Amino acid sequence: MAILVTGGLGYIGSHTVVELLNNNFEVVIVDDLSNSEKFILKNIEEITGKKPAFYPFDLKRKELLTQVFDAYSIEGCINFAAYKAVGESQEKPIDYYENNLFSLINILQEFKTRGLSNFIFSSSCTVYGQADEMPIDENTPLKMPESVYGKTKQMGEEILIDFAKAYNRKVSLLRYFNPIGAHPSSKLGELPIGVPNNLVPYVMQTAAGIREKLSVWGNDYPTVDGTAVRDYIYVVDLAKAHVAALKRLLSNQSEESTIDIYNLGTGTGSSVLEVVKAFETANNVEVPYKICDRREGDITVAYANANKAEKELNWKSETSLEEALRTTWEWQKYLNSRNN
Ligand code: UFG
C-alpha cells in the first residue's frame, strides 16, 4: 500500500515525504520539477535511508497518472502539486486555474473510478481573507480570496467536499498559515525562484547579501509596531500534521463521507519587524530593511486557533520562531556551499 505525494519534491512536500518515510509509509512521488529540483530527492534518501518512487511528469498528463495508479496499490494521496505565487496568479489566471484544478480533478477521477479514499489537500488560511476576529478557527466564515491563487485553493476545497459527499470518501483539508524554516539536516528547504515574494526567504537572502534591503510593506497597520501580523509555522511541524491527518483518515472505518478540516498554525501572531528581529537574534546577523508603502492585497493580521488539530490529531506546533529561523539560515548556508 502506497501514499501518492504530488509535488513531493517541493517545499512542504519534501518535508512531508521525510516524515511519511520515517513513519514507514511507502511513498510514490509525482513532481514535474516546475518549482523543485532533483537533488531534493537524493537528499530525502540521505536523510531517511529510504528511496521513494519518483515520477517526473505534469499531473495534467492523465495517461501517465493512470499508469502510476495501475503500478501501485495507492491507499491515499497528499496533494501538494500547485502553483503558489500570489502575484503571478493575477497575471496568469488561466494557467493557475488549469494547473491547480485540472491536476486535482485528474487525481480525483482515478480515485473515483478505483474506489479510493483518503485524500489530503494543501489549503491555505487565505480562504478566510481578513477575518473579523482573531484567532481564526475552522468555523470562521470563508471569504472569496482576492488572488486567483487563493481562489484555486477555495475551489479545490469545494471540489473535494463534493467528491467526499457524492462518493462517500474521506478527505482532509489542511489550511496552512505561513510555513517557514528548513529541515534540521539543512538538506531540505524552500527554493525561491527569482526574487522571493514571501517574507522569510527575502529576509534570508538579505542577510546573505543576495538582496540589498528588505522592503517592509507598511508600518501603519493597527498592530503592535504597525507592521502586519502573521502566524509563522515551522515546516517540519507542518509536515508532521500531514502524517497525523493521514493516520486519522486511515483509521476511520466509517462508510460515510468524512470531511476533516484543520487550521495548521502556532496560534501566535508575529509582526514583520518581530520576524526580522528574531532572525537577527537567532543567527547573529543583520537584516537591513526600509519601510515602504503597504503591499496591495495584504491583510492586517492572521493567526490561527489550532485547538481542533490538537484535539483531533494530537498535533501541535513545537518549534519556536527563533529556532525555525535558525534552520532557515543554516539552509541558506547549505545553498551557498552548493553554489561554490
Ligand atoms: N512582507 C514584507 N516584505 C517582503 C515580503 C513580505 O514586508 O518582502 C510582509 C507582507 O507584507 C506580509 C508579511 O510580510 O505582511 C508576510 O508576507 P508573505 O508574503 O510571506 O505571506 P502572506 O501572508 O502575504 O502570504 C501567505 C502565503 C500565501 C497565502 C497567504 C494567505 O504566501 O500563499 O499567506 O494569507 F495565500
Coordinates of C-alpha atoms and ligand atoms in Angstrom, one line a residue:
M1 CA 0.0 0.0 0.0
A2 CA 1.4 3.4 -1.0
I3 CA 0.7 7.0 -0.5
L4 CA 0.8 9.2 -3.6
V5 CA 2.5 12.5 -2.8
T6 CA 2.1 15.0 -5.6
G7 CA 4.6 17.9 -5.5
G8 CA 6.7 15.7 -3.2
L9 CA 9.9 17.5 -4.1
G10 CA 8.6 20.9 -3.3
Y11 CA 9.0 22.8 0.0
I12 CA 6.3 21.4 2.2
G13 CA 6.0 18.2 0.1
S14 CA 9.6 17.2 0.6
H15 CA 9.4 17.6 4.4
T16 CA 6.2 15.6 4.5
V17 CA 7.8 12.8 2.4
V18 CA 10.6 12.5 5.0
E19 CA 8.0 12.3 7.8
L20 CA 6.0 9.7 5.9
L21 CA 9.1 7.6 5.3
N22 CA 10.1 7.9 8.9
N23 CA 6.6 6.5 9.7
N24 CA 7.2 3.6 7.4
F25 CA 4.8 4.6 4.7
E26 CA 5.6 3.6 1.1
V27 CA 5.7 6.8 -0.9
V28 CA 5.2 7.4 -4.6
I29 CA 6.2 11.0 -5.6
V30 CA 4.9 12.7 -8.8
D31 CA 6.5 16.1 -9.3
D32 CA 7.1 17.8 -12.6
L33 CA 10.1 19.8 -11.2
S34 CA 8.5 23.1 -12.2
N35 CA 9.2 24.5 -8.8
S36 CA 11.6 22.0 -7.3
E37 CA 14.9 20.3 -8.1
K38 CA 16.1 16.8 -8.5
F39 CA 18.8 17.0 -5.8
I40 CA 16.0 17.2 -3.2
L41 CA 15.2 13.5 -4.0
K42 CA 18.8 12.5 -3.3
N43 CA 18.7 14.5 0.0
I44 CA 15.4 12.8 1.0
E45 CA 17.2 9.5 0.5
E46 CA 20.2 10.7 2.6
I47 CA 18.0 11.8 5.4
T48 CA 15.8 8.8 5.6
G49 CA 18.0 6.0 4.2
K50 CA 15.0 5.1 2.0
K51 CA 14.2 5.6 -1.7
P52 CA 10.7 6.7 -2.6
A53 CA 9.5 6.0 -6.1
F54 CA 9.7 9.1 -8.2
Y55 CA 7.9 10.1 -11.5
P56 CA 8.7 13.4 -13.1
F57 CA 5.6 14.4 -15.0
D58 CA 2.9 17.0 -15.1
L59 CA -0.3 15.8 -13.5
K60 CA -2.3 17.2 -16.4
R61 CA -0.9 14.2 -18.4
K62 CA -3.7 11.9 -17.4
E63 CA -2.4 8.8 -19.2
L64 CA 0.8 8.9 -17.2
L65 CA -1.1 9.3 -14.0
T66 CA -3.2 6.3 -14.8
Q67 CA -0.1 4.3 -15.3
V68 CA 1.1 5.2 -11.7
F69 CA -2.3 4.1 -10.3
D70 CA -2.0 0.9 -12.3
A71 CA 1.5 0.2 -11.0
Y72 CA 0.9 0.8 -7.2
S73 CA -1.7 0.0 -4.7
I74 CA -2.5 3.5 -3.7
E75 CA -4.3 3.9 -0.3
G76 CA -4.2 7.7 -0.1
C77 CA -2.9 10.9 -1.6
I78 CA -1.4 14.1 -0.3
N79 CA -1.8 16.7 -3.0
F80 CA 0.9 19.5 -2.8
A81 CA 1.3 20.0 -6.6
A82 CA 0.1 23.5 -7.4
Y83 CA 1.3 26.9 -8.5
K84 CA 1.5 29.2 -5.4
A85 CA 2.7 32.7 -6.3
V86 CA 0.0 35.2 -5.4
G87 CA 1.2 38.0 -7.7
E88 CA 1.9 35.7 -10.6
S89 CA -1.6 34.2 -10.3
Q90 CA -3.1 37.6 -11.1
E91 CA -1.1 37.9 -14.2
K92 CA -1.7 34.3 -15.4
P93 CA -5.1 33.3 -14.1
I94 CA -5.9 30.7 -16.7
D95 CA -2.6 29.0 -16.2
Y96 CA -3.3 28.9 -12.4
Y97 CA -6.8 27.6 -12.8
E98 CA -5.7 25.0 -15.4
N99 CA -2.7 23.8 -13.4
N100 CA -4.2 23.8 -9.9
L101 CA -7.6 22.5 -10.8
F102 CA -7.0 20.1 -13.7
S103 CA -4.3 18.2 -11.8
L104 CA -6.6 17.9 -8.8
I105 CA -9.5 16.6 -11.0
N106 CA -7.3 14.1 -12.8
I107 CA -6.3 12.5 -9.5
L108 CA -9.9 12.5 -8.3
Q109 CA -11.0 10.8 -11.5
E110 CA -8.6 8.0 -10.6
F111 CA -9.8 8.0 -7.0
K112 CA -13.5 7.9 -8.2
T113 CA -13.2 5.0 -10.7
R114 CA -10.9 2.9 -8.5
G115 CA -13.0 3.4 -5.3
L116 CA -10.1 5.1 -3.4
S117 CA -10.3 7.3 -0.4
N118 CA -8.1 9.3 2.0
F119 CA -7.2 12.5 0.2
I120 CA -5.3 15.3 1.9
F121 CA -5.4 18.7 0.3
S122 CA -3.0 21.6 0.8
S123 CA -5.2 24.5 1.5
S124 CA -4.4 27.9 2.9
C125 CA -5.6 30.4 5.5
T126 CA -6.1 32.7 2.5
V127 CA -9.6 31.1 2.3
Y128 CA -10.6 33.3 5.4
G129 CA -9.4 36.6 3.9
Q130 CA -9.2 39.3 6.6
A131 CA -11.2 37.6 9.3
D132 CA -13.2 39.9 11.6
E133 CA -11.9 38.2 14.8
M134 CA -8.7 36.6 15.9
P135 CA -7.7 33.9 16.3
I136 CA -9.1 32.2 13.3
D137 CA -10.8 28.8 13.9
E138 CA -12.3 26.5 11.4
N139 CA -15.8 28.0 11.9
T140 CA -14.6 31.4 10.9
P141 CA -16.7 32.4 7.8
L142 CA -14.8 32.0 4.5
K143 CA -14.4 34.9 2.1
M144 CA -13.7 34.5 -1.5
P145 CA -9.9 35.3 -1.7
E146 CA -8.7 38.3 -3.7
S147 CA -6.0 36.4 -5.5
V148 CA -6.5 33.8 -8.2
Y149 CA -4.1 31.6 -6.3
G150 CA -6.4 31.8 -3.3
K151 CA -9.5 31.1 -5.4
T152 CA -7.9 27.9 -6.7
K153 CA -7.5 26.9 -3.0
Q154 CA -11.1 27.6 -2.1
M155 CA -12.4 25.9 -5.3
G156 CA -10.2 22.9 -4.6
E157 CA -11.8 22.6 -1.1
E158 CA -15.3 22.8 -2.7
I159 CA -14.4 20.1 -5.3
L160 CA -13.1 17.8 -2.5
I161 CA -16.2 18.4 -0.3
D162 CA -18.4 17.5 -3.3
F163 CA -16.3 14.5 -4.1
A164 CA -16.4 13.2 -0.5
K165 CA -20.2 13.7 -0.2
A166 CA -21.1 12.2 -3.6
Y167 CA -19.0 9.1 -3.3
N168 CA -18.7 8.6 0.5
R169 CA -15.0 9.2 0.6
K170 CA -12.7 10.6 3.2
V171 CA -10.9 13.9 2.7
S172 CA -8.8 16.2 4.9
L173 CA -8.4 19.9 4.1
L174 CA -5.4 21.4 5.8
R175 CA -5.3 25.2 6.0
Y176 CA -1.8 26.3 6.4
F177 CA -0.8 29.6 7.9
N178 CA 2.7 30.9 7.0
P179 CA 5.1 28.0 6.7
I180 CA 8.8 28.8 7.4
G181 CA 12.1 27.1 8.2
A182 CA 14.0 24.2 6.8
H183 CA 14.9 20.6 7.7
P184 CA 17.3 20.3 10.7
S185 CA 19.7 18.4 8.4
S186 CA 19.8 21.6 6.3
K187 CA 19.2 19.4 3.2
L188 CA 15.6 20.5 2.6
G189 CA 14.2 23.9 2.5
E190 CA 12.4 26.5 0.4
L191 CA 14.0 27.2 -3.1
P192 CA 12.6 30.5 -4.1
I193 CA 12.7 31.1 -7.9
G194 CA 14.0 34.6 -8.7
V195 CA 13.1 37.4 -6.3
P196 CA 11.2 35.9 -3.3
N197 CA 7.7 37.2 -2.6
N198 CA 7.5 35.8 0.9
L199 CA 8.9 37.4 3.9
V200 CA 11.3 34.8 5.3
P201 CA 13.0 33.8 2.1
Y202 CA 13.5 37.5 1.4
V203 CA 14.9 38.0 4.9
M204 CA 17.2 35.1 4.4
Q205 CA 18.6 36.4 1.1
T206 CA 19.0 39.9 2.5
A207 CA 21.1 38.5 5.4
A208 CA 23.1 36.6 2.8
G209 CA 23.8 39.8 0.8
I210 CA 21.9 38.5 -2.2
R211 CA 19.3 41.3 -1.7
E212 CA 20.4 44.7 -0.5
K213 CA 17.5 45.6 1.8
L214 CA 14.2 44.1 2.9
S215 CA 11.2 46.2 2.0
V216 CA 8.8 46.2 4.9
W217 CA 5.4 46.6 3.3
G218 CA 3.7 49.1 5.6
N219 CA 4.2 50.3 9.2
D220 CA 0.8 51.9 9.6
Y221 CA -1.3 48.9 10.4
P222 CA -3.2 48.8 13.7
T223 CA -0.7 46.3 15.2
V224 CA 1.9 46.1 17.9
D225 CA 4.5 48.0 15.9
G226 CA 2.5 49.0 12.8
T227 CA 3.7 46.1 10.6
A228 CA 1.4 43.3 9.5
V229 CA 1.0 40.2 11.7
R230 CA 1.0 36.5 10.6
D231 CA 1.3 33.1 12.2
Y232 CA 4.6 31.5 11.1
I233 CA 4.6 27.7 11.4
Y234 CA 7.7 25.6 11.2
V235 CA 7.7 23.4 8.1
V236 CA 8.7 20.2 9.9
D237 CA 5.8 20.7 12.4
L238 CA 3.5 21.2 9.5
A239 CA 4.8 18.1 7.8
K240 CA 4.1 16.1 10.9
A241 CA 0.5 17.3 10.9
H242 CA 0.0 15.7 7.4
V243 CA 1.1 12.3 8.8
A244 CA -1.3 12.8 11.7
A245 CA -4.2 13.8 9.4
L246 CA -3.4 10.8 7.1
K247 CA -3.4 8.3 10.1
R248 CA -6.7 9.7 11.2
L249 CA -8.3 9.1 7.8
L250 CA -6.8 5.7 7.5
S251 CA -8.1 4.6 10.9
N252 CA -11.5 6.0 10.2
Q253 CA -13.7 2.9 9.4
S254 CA -16.8 4.9 8.6
E255 CA -18.7 4.1 5.4
E256 CA -20.0 7.6 5.3
S257 CA -18.2 10.6 3.8
T258 CA -15.7 12.3 6.1
I259 CA -14.5 15.9 5.7
D260 CA -11.8 16.8 8.2
I261 CA -10.8 20.5 8.2
Y262 CA -7.9 21.8 10.2
N263 CA -6.1 25.1 10.7
L264 CA -2.4 24.5 11.0
G265 CA -0.6 27.3 12.7
T266 CA 1.1 28.1 16.0
G267 CA -1.7 30.2 17.5
T268 CA 0.6 33.1 17.9
G269 CA 0.9 36.2 15.6
S270 CA 4.3 37.9 14.9
S271 CA 4.8 41.2 13.1
V272 CA 7.1 41.7 10.2
L273 CA 9.6 43.5 12.4
E274 CA 9.4 40.9 15.1
V275 CA 10.4 38.3 12.5
V276 CA 13.3 40.5 11.4
K277 CA 14.5 40.9 15.0
A278 CA 14.0 37.1 15.7
F279 CA 16.1 36.3 12.6
E280 CA 18.9 38.6 13.7
T281 CA 18.9 37.3 17.3
A282 CA 18.8 33.6 16.3
N283 CA 21.6 33.9 13.7
N284 CA 23.6 36.9 14.9
V285 CA 23.4 38.5 11.6
E286 CA 22.0 41.8 10.4
V287 CA 19.0 42.3 8.2
P288 CA 18.9 45.8 6.7
Y289 CA 15.4 47.0 5.9
K290 CA 13.5 50.0 4.8
I291 CA 9.8 50.9 5.4
C292 CA 7.7 51.1 2.3
D293 CA 4.1 51.5 1.4
R294 CA 1.6 48.7 2.1
R295 CA 1.6 45.9 -0.5
E296 CA -1.7 45.7 -2.4
G297 CA -4.0 42.9 -1.2
D298 CA -2.2 42.3 2.1
I299 CA -4.3 41.7 5.2
T300 CA -3.5 43.2 8.6
V301 CA -3.5 40.2 10.8
A302 CA -4.0 36.5 10.6
Y303 CA -3.2 33.9 13.3
A304 CA -4.8 30.5 14.0
N305 CA -6.7 28.9 16.6
A306 CA -5.2 25.4 16.1
N307 CA -7.1 23.7 19.0
K308 CA -9.0 21.4 16.7
A309 CA -5.9 19.9 15.3
E310 CA -4.5 19.5 18.8
K311 CA -7.7 17.7 20.0
E312 CA -8.3 15.5 17.0
L313 CA -4.9 15.0 15.5
N314 CA -2.9 15.1 18.8
W315 CA -0.7 17.6 17.0
K316 CA 0.6 21.0 17.8
S317 CA 3.4 23.3 16.8
E318 CA 6.5 22.6 18.8
T319 CA 9.2 24.8 17.4
S320 CA 9.8 28.4 18.3
L321 CA 10.0 31.2 15.8
E322 CA 13.7 31.7 16.5
E323 CA 14.5 28.0 16.1
A324 CA 12.7 27.9 12.8
L325 CA 14.6 31.0 11.6
R326 CA 17.9 29.4 12.7
T327 CA 17.2 26.4 10.4
T328 CA 16.3 28.9 7.6
W329 CA 19.8 30.4 7.9
E330 CA 21.5 27.0 8.0
W331 CA 19.6 26.2 4.8
Q332 CA 21.0 29.4 3.1
K333 CA 24.5 28.4 4.2
Y334 CA 23.9 24.9 2.6
L335 CA 22.7 26.6 -0.6
N336 CA 25.8 28.8 -0.6
S337 CA 28.0 25.8 -0.2
R338 CA 26.3 24.1 -3.2
N339 CA 26.9 27.2 -5.4
N340 CA 30.6 27.4 -4.5
Ligands
UFG1 N1 6.4 41.2 3.7 C1 7.3 42.3 3.7 N2 8.3 42.3 2.8 C2 8.5 41.3 1.9 C3 7.7 40.2 1.9 C4 6.6 40.2 2.8 O1 7.1 43.3 4.5 O2 9.5 41.4 1.1 C5 5.3 41.2 4.6 C6 4.0 41.2 3.9 O3 3.5 42.4 3.6 C7 3.1 40.4 5.0 C8 4.1 39.5 5.7 O4 5.4 40.0 5.4 O5 2.6 41.4 5.9 C9 4.0 38.1 5.2 O6 4.1 38.1 3.8 P1 4.3 36.7 3.0 O7 4.3 37.1 1.5 O8 5.4 35.9 3.5 O9 3.0 35.9 3.3 P2 1.4 36.3 3.1 O10 0.8 36.2 4.5 O11 1.2 37.5 2.4 O12 1.0 35.1 2.2 C10 1.0 33.8 2.7 C11 1.3 32.8 1.6 C12 0.2 32.8 0.5 C13 -1.2 32.7 1.2 C14 -1.3 33.7 2.2 C15 -2.6 33.6 2.9 O13 2.5 33.1 1.0 O14 0.4 31.6 -0.2 O15 -0.3 33.6 3.2 O16 -2.8 34.7 3.8 F1 -2.1 32.8 0.2

